[in-house]
mmCIF file of C-alpha atoms and ligand atoms in Angstrom:
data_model
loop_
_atom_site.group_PDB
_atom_site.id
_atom_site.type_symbol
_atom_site.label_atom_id
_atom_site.label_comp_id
_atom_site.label_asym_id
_atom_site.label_seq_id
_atom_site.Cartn_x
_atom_site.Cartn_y
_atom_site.Cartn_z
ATOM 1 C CA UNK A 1 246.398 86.950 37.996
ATOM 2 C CA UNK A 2 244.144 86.950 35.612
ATOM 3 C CA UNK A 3 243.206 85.405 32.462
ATOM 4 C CA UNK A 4 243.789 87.887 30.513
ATOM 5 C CA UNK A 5 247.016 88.816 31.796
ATOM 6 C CA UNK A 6 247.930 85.195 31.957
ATOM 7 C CA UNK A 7 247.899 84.431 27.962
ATOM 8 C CA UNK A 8 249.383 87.678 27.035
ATOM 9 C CA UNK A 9 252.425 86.920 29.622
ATOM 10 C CA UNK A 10 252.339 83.376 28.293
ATOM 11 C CA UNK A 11 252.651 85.249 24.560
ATOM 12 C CA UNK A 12 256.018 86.514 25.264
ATOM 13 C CA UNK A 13 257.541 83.102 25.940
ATOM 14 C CA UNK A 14 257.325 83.405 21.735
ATOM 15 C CA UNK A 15 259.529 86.316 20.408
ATOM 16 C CA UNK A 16 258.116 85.275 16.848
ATOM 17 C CA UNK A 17 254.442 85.805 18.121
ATOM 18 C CA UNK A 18 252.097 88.558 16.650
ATOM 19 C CA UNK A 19 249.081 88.560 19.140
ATOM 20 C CA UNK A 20 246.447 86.373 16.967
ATOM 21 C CA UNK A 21 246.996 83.351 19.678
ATOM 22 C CA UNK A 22 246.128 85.516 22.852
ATOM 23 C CA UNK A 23 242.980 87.291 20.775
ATOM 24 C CA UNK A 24 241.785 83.235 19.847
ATOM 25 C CA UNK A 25 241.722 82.801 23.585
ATOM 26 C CA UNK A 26 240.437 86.479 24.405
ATOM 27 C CA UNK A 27 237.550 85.710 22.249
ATOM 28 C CA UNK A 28 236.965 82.191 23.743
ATOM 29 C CA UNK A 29 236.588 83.241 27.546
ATOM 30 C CA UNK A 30 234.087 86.294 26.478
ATOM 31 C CA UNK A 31 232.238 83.481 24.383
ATOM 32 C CA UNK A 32 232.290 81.389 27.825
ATOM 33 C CA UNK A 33 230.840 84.304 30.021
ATOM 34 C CA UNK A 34 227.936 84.903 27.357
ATOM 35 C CA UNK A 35 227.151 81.032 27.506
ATOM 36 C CA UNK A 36 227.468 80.872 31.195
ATOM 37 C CA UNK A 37 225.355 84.112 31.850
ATOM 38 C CA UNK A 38 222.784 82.183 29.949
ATOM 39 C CA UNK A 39 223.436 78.855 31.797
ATOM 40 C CA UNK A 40 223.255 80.437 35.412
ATOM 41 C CA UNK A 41 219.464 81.550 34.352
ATOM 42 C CA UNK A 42 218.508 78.370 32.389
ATOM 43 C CA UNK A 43 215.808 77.793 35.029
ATOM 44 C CA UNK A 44 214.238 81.006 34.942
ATOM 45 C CA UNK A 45 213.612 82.003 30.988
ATOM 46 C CA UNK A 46 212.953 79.452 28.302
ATOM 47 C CA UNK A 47 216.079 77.677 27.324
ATOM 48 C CA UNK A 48 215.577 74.242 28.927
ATOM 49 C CA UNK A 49 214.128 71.343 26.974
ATOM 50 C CA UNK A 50 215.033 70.290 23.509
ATOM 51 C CA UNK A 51 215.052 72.051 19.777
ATOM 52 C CA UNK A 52 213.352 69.697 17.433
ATOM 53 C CA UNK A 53 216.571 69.094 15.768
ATOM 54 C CA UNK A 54 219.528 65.717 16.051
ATOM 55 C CA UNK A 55 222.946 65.980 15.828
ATOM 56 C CA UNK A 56 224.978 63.982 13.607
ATOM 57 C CA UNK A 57 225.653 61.771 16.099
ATOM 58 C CA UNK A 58 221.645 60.990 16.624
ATOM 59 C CA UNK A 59 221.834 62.755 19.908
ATOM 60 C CA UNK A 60 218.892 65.666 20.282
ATOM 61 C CA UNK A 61 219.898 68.970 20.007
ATOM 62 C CA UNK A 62 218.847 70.905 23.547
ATOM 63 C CA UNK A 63 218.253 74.298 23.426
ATOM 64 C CA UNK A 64 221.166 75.066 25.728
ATOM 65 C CA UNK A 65 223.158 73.095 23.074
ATOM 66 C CA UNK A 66 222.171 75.534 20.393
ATOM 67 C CA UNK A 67 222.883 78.499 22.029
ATOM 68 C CA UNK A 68 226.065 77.962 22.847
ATOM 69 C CA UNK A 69 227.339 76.712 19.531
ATOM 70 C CA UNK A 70 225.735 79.856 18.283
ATOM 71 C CA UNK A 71 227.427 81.694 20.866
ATOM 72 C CA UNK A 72 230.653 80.760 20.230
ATOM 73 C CA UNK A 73 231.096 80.706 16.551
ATOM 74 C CA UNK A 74 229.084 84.333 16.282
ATOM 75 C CA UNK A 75 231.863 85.399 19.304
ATOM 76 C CA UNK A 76 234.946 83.675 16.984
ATOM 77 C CA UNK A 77 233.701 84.256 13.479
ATOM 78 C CA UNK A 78 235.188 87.721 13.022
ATOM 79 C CA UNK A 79 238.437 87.482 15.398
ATOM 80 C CA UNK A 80 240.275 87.544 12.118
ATOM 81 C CA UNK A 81 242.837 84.615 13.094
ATOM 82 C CA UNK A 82 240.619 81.530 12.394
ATOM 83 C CA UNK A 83 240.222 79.884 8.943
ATOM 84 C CA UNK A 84 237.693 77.709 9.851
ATOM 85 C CA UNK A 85 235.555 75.952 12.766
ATOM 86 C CA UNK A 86 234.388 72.602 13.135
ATOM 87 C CA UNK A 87 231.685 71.824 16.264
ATOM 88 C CA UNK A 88 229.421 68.621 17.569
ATOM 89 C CA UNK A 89 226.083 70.349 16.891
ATOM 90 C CA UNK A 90 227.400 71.121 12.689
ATOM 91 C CA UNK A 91 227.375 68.035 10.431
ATOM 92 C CA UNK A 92 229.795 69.977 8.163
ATOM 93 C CA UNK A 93 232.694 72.567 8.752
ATOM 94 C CA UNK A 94 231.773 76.305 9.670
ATOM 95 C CA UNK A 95 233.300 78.478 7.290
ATOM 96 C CA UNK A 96 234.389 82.144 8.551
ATOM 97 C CA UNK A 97 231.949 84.446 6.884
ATOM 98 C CA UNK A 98 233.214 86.043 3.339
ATOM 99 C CA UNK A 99 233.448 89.918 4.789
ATOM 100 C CA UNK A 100 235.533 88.703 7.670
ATOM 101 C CA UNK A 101 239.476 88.186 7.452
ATOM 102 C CA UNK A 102 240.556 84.746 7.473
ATOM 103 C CA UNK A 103 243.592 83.699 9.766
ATOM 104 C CA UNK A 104 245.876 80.674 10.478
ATOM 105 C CA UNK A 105 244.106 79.024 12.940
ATOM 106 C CA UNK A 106 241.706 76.359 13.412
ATOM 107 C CA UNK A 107 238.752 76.300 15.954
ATOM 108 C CA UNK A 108 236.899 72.606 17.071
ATOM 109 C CA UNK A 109 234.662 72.637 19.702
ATOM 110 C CA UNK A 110 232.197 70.688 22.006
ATOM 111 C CA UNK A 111 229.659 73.830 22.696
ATOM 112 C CA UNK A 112 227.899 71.868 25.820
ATOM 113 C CA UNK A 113 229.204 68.907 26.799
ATOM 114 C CA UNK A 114 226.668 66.807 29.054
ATOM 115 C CA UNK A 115 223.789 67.596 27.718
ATOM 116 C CA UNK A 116 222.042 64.966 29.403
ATOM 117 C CA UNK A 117 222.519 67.173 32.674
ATOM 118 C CA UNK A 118 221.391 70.283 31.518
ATOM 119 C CA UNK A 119 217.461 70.018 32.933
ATOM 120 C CA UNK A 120 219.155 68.141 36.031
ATOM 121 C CA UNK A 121 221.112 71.295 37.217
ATOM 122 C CA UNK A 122 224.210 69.177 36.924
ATOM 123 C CA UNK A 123 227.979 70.236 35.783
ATOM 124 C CA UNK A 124 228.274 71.041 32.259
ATOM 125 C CA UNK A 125 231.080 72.528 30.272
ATOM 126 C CA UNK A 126 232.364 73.266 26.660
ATOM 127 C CA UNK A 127 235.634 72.112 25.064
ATOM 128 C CA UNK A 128 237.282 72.860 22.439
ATOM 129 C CA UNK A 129 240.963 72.824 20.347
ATOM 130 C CA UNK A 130 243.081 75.052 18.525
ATOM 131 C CA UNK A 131 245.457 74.106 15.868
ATOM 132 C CA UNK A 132 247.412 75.714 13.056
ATOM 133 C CA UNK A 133 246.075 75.446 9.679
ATOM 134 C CA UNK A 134 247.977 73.065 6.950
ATOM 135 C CA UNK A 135 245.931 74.367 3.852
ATOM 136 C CA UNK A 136 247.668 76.832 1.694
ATOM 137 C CA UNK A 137 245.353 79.769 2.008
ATOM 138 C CA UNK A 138 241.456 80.943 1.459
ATOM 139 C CA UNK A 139 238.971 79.431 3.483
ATOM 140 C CA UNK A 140 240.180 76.567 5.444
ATOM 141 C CA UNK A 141 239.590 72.738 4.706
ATOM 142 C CA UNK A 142 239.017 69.087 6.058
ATOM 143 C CA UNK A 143 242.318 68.632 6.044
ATOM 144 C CA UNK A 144 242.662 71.673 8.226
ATOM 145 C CA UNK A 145 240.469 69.779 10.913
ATOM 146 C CA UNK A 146 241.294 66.618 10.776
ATOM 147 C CA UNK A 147 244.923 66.922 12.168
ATOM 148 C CA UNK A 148 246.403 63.919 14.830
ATOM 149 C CA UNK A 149 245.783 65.604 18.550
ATOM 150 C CA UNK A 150 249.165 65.526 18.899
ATOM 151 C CA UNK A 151 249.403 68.584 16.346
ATOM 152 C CA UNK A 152 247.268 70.528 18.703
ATOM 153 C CA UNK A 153 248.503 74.601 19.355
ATOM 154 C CA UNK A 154 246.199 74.538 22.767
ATOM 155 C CA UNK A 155 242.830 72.923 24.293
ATOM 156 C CA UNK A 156 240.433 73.623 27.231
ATOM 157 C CA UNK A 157 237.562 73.106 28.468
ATOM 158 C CA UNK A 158 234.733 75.483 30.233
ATOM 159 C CA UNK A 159 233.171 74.455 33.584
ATOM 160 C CA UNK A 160 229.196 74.940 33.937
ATOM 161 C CA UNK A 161 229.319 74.094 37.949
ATOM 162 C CA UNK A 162 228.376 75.892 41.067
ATOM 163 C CA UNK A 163 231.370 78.399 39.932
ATOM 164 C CA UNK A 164 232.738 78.540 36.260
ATOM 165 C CA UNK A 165 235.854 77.440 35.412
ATOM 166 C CA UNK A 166 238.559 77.741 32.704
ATOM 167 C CA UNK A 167 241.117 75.468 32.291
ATOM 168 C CA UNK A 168 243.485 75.271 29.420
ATOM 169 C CA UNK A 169 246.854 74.431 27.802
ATOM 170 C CA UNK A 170 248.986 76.224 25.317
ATOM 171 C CA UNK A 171 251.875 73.883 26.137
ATOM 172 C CA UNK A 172 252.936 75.538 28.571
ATOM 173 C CA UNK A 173 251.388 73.462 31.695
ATOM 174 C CA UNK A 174 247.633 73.072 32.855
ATOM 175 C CA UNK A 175 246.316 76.119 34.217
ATOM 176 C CA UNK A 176 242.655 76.803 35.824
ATOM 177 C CA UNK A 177 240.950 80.280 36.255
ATOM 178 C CA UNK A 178 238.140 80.725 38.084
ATOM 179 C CA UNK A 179 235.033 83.491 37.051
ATOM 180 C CA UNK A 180 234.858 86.080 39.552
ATOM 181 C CA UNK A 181 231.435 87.509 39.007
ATOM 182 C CA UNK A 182 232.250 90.675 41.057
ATOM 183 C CA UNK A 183 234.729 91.736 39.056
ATOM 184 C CA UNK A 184 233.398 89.838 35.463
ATOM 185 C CA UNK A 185 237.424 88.508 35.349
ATOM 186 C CA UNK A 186 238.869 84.711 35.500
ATOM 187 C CA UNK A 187 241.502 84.792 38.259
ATOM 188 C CA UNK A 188 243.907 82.276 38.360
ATOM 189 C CA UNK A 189 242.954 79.589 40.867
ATOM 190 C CA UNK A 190 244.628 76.570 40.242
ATOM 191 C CA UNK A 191 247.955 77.089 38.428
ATOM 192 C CA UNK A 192 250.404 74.337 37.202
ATOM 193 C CA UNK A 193 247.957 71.369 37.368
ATOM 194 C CA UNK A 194 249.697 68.278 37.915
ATOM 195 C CA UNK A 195 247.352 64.859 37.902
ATOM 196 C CA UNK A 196 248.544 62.302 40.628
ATOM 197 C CA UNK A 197 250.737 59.012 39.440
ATOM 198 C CA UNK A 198 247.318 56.648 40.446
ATOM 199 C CA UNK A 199 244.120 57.047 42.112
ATOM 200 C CA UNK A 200 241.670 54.971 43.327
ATOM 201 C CA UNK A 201 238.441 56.754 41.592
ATOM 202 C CA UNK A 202 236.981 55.033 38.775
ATOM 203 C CA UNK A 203 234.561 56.891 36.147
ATOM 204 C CA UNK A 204 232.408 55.052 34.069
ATOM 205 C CA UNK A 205 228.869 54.263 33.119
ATOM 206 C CA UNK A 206 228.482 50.772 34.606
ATOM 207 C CA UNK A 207 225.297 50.404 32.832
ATOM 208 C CA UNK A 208 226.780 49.278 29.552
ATOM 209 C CA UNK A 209 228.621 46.327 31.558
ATOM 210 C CA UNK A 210 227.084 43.413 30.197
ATOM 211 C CA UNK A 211 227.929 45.039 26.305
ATOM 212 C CA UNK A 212 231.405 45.049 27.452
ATOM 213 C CA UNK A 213 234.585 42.672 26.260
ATOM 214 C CA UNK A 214 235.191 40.283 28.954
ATOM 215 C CA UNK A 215 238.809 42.148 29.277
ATOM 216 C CA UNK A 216 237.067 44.950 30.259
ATOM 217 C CA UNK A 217 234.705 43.274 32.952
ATOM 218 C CA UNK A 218 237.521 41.216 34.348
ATOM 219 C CA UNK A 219 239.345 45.105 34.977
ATOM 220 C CA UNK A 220 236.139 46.477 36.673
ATOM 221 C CA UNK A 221 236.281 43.168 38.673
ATOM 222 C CA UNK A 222 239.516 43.701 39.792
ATOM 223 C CA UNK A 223 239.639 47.128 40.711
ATOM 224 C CA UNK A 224 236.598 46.235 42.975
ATOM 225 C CA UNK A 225 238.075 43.477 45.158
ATOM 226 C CA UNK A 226 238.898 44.534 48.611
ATOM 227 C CA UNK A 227 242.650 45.001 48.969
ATOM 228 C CA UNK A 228 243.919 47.821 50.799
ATOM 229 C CA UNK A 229 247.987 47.551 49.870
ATOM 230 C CA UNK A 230 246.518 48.185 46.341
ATOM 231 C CA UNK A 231 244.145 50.905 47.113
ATOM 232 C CA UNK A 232 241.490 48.821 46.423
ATOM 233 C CA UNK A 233 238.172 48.511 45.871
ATOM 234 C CA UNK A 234 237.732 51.942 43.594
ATOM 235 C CA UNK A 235 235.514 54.224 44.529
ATOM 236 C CA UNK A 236 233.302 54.991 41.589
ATOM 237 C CA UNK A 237 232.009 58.640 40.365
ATOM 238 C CA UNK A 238 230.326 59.275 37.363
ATOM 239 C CA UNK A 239 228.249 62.477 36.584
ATOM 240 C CA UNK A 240 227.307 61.511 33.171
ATOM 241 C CA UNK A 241 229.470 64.993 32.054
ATOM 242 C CA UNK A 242 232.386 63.953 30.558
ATOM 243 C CA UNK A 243 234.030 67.343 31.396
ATOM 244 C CA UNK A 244 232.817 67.337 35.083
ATOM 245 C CA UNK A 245 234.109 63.817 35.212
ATOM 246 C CA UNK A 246 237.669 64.479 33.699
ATOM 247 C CA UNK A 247 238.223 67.188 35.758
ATOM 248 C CA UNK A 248 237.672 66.118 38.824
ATOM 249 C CA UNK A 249 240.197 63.042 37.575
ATOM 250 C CA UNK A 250 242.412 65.616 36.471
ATOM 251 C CA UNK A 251 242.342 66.853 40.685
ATOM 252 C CA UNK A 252 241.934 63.604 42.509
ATOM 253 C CA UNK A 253 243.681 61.149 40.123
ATOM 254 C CA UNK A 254 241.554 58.150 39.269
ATOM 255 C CA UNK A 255 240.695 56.950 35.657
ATOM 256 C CA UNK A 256 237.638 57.834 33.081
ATOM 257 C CA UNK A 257 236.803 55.031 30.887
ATOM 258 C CA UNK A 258 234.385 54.908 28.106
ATOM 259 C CA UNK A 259 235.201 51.985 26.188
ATOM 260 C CA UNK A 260 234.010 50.252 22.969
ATOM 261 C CA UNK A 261 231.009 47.675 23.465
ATOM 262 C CA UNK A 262 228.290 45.325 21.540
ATOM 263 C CA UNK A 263 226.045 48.289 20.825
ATOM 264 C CA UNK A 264 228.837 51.135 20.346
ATOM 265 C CA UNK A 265 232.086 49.208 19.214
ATOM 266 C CA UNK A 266 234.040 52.495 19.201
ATOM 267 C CA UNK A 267 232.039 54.039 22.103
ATOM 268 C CA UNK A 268 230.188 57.025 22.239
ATOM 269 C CA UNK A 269 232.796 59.945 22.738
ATOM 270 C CA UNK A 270 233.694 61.728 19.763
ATOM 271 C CA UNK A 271 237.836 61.293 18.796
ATOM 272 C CA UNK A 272 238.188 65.557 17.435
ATOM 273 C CA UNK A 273 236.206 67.743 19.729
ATOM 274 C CA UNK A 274 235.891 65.802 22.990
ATOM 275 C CA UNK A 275 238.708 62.831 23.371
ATOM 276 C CA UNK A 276 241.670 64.846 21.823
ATOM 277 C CA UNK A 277 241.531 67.825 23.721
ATOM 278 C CA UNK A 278 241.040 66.328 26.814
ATOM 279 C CA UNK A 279 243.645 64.257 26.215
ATOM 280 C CA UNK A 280 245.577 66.937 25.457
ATOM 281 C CA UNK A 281 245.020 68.700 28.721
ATOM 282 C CA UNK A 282 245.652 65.563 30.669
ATOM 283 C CA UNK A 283 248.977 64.545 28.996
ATOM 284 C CA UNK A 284 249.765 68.067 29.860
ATOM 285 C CA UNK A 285 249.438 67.666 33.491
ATOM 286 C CA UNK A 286 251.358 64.266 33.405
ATOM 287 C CA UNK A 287 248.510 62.427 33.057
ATOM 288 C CA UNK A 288 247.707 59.376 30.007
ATOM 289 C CA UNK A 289 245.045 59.259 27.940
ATOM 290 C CA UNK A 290 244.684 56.147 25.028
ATOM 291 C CA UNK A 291 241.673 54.404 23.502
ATOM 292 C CA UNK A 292 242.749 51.151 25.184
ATOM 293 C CA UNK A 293 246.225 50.861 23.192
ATOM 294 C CA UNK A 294 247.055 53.678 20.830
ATOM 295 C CA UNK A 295 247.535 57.349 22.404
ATOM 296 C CA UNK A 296 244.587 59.097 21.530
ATOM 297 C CA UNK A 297 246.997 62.263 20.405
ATOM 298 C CA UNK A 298 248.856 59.775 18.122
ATOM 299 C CA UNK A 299 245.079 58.641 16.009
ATOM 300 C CA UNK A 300 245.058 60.363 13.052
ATOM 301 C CA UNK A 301 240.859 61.476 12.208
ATOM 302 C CA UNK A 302 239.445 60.202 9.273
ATOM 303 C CA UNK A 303 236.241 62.039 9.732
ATOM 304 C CA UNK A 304 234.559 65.177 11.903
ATOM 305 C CA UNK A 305 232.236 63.099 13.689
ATOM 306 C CA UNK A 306 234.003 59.840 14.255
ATOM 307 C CA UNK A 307 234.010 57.753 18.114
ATOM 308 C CA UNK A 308 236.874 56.679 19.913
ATOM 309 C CA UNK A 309 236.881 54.811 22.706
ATOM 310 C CA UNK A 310 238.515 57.059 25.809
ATOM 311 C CA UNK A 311 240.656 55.556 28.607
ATOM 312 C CA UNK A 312 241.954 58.533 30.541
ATOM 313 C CA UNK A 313 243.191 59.983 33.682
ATOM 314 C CA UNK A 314 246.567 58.867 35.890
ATOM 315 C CA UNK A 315 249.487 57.358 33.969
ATOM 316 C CA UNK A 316 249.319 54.040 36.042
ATOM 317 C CA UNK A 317 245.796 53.395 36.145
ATOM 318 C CA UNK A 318 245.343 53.999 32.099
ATOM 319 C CA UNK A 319 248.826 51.684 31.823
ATOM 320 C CA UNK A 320 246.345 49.101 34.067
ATOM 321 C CA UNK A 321 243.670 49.215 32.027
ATOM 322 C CA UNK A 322 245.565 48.868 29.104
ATOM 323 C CA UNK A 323 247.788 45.842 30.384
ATOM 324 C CA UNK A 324 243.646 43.599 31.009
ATOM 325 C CA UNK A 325 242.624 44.982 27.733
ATOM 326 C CA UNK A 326 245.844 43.573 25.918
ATOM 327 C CA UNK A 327 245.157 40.216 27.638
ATOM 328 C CA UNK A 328 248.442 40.697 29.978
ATOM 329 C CA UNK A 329 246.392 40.614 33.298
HETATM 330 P P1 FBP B 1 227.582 65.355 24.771
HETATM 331 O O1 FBP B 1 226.714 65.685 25.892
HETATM 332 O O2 FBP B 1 228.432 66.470 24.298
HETATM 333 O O3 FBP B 1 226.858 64.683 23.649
HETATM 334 O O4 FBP B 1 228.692 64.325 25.360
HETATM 335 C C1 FBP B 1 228.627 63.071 25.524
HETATM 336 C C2 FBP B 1 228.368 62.695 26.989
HETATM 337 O O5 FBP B 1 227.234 63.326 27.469
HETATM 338 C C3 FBP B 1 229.543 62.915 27.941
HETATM 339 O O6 FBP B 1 229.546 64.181 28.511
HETATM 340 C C4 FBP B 1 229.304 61.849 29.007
HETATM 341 O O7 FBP B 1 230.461 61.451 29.676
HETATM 342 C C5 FBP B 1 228.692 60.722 28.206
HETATM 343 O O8 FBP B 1 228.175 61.292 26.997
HETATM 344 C C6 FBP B 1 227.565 60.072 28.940
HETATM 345 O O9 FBP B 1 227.150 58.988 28.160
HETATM 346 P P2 FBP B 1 226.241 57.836 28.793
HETATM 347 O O10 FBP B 1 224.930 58.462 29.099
HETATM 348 O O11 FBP B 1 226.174 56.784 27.722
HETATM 349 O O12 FBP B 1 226.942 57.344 30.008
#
């Protein structure tokens, strides 16, 4: 089965739809062989290191970074069915070029997720989010891109590991395809994802513990104590990939946490192009995902760039989290 054939049988679930969907995701997994045909070579030609450039978010702008977002907008751009794209690496939106057709949907991504890893050989990916527009017509607005998660059409994500991987939603179930470089296809290798009740993995960058609310320490605390009938103490796992990290949650069960503290009240995770569409994914495959008390798909963006803290992974071990963090443990 593969990808291909997978969102065009998916299509005919809709008797109303006209083929713009499937072409959207067409376009995204040839975007996501040209950025991982670049990635699998990183080490050889010069696309390591960093651009002289920051993000809106003050983080520096690799190389890797750069081509991707390029990669991905040139590879959307003239698909005819967006209106307009949003991404981490563009303070503003990214209007669809004047001689191309402008459609009714909406494109937000995360080009490289990680970055941090790239010169480390470690798991990156790409994310990204697909809604319908809610402006009238013409080139497509804020308004278009700053939608609640919950309004989201599909979302996915792009695995930069020893094998690529891509895994998305269009609401109907969690599906991963895996790149078969023989044959240049994504063949469906992990169908129906379904994210177990609890786990005993935690994911989280411990460093940051001493910034934390004393809720939050007293949960690490707890979830470290030695008691077997509770599955405890945690193991912990943390790649420093957010995408890595969620999908190996999504697989084992377990929890991802990056939570407000002293230095970052609202954390470091972005709520439009990295916390909504994994939380999209997740709550797809049964899973939770909530920035301590309000479901992250239920937050409605005020702006492009804006944090939000992320609890998410198993349905009982976000409902944990959340019970110390409301004072109730
Ligand atoms: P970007 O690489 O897209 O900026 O993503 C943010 C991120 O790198 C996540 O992938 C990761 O989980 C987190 O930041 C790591 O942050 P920290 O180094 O503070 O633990």
């Amino acid at each position: 089965m593969t990808l291909e054939r997978h969102i065009s049988e998916g299509e005919r679930i809709h008797p109303e739809a006209t083929g713009e969907f499937s072409a959207l995701l067409h376009g995204l997994s040839l975007a996501a062989k040209l950025v991982w045909r670049e990635v699998t070579k990183a080490g050889l030609v010069n696309i390591l290191g960093k651009t002289d450039r920051m993000n809106v978010s003050g983080d520096e702008v690799k190389k890797l970074d750069e081509f991707a977002d390029e990669t991905i907008f040139k590879a959307m751009d003239h698909v005819g069915h967006l209106c307009v794209m949003a991404s981490e690496e563009n303070e503003d939106l990214l209007q669809i070029p004047d001689h191309y057709p402008q459609g009714r949907y909406v494109l937000i991504y995360d080009p490289l997720d990680g970055s941090s890893n790239i010169d480390a050989n470690i798991t990156i990916g790409s994310i990204f989010s697909i809604y319908r527009r809610v402006s009238p017509g013409g080139k497509g607005t804020m308004e278009d891109v700053l939608q609640p998660g919950c309004k989201q059409v599909a979302a996915g994500y792009l695995l930069f590991g020893f094998s690529m991987m891509f895994v998305y939603c269009a609401g109907h179930g969690v599906h991963g395809f895996t790149l078969d470089p023989s044959v240049g296809e994504f063949l469906l290798s992990h169908e129906s994802i379904r994210i177990p009740h609890r786990g005993s993995i935690y994911s989280v960058n411990e460093g940051n513990h001493a910034r934390w609310q004393p809720a939050m320490q007293r949960y690490i605390h707890f979830i470290k104590q030695d008691d077997k009938a509770t599955g405890r103490p945690y193991s912990l796992r943390y790649t420093g990939s957010l995408v890595a990290d969620v999908h190996r949650t999504l697989l084992y069960g377990g929890i991802y946490c990056y939570p407000g503290d002293t230095k970052n009240p609202s954390g470091k995770l972005r709520l439009v192009y990295e916390d909504n569409p994994l939380a999209y994914i997740v709550e797809n495959a049964g899973g939770a995902a909530s920035d301590g008390g309000v479901r992250i798909l239920d937050i409605q963006p005020e702006t492009l760039h804006q944090h939000s803290p992320l609890f998410i992974g198993s349905p009982d071990e976000v409902k944990l989290v959340e019970e110390f963090l409301a004072g109730k443990r």
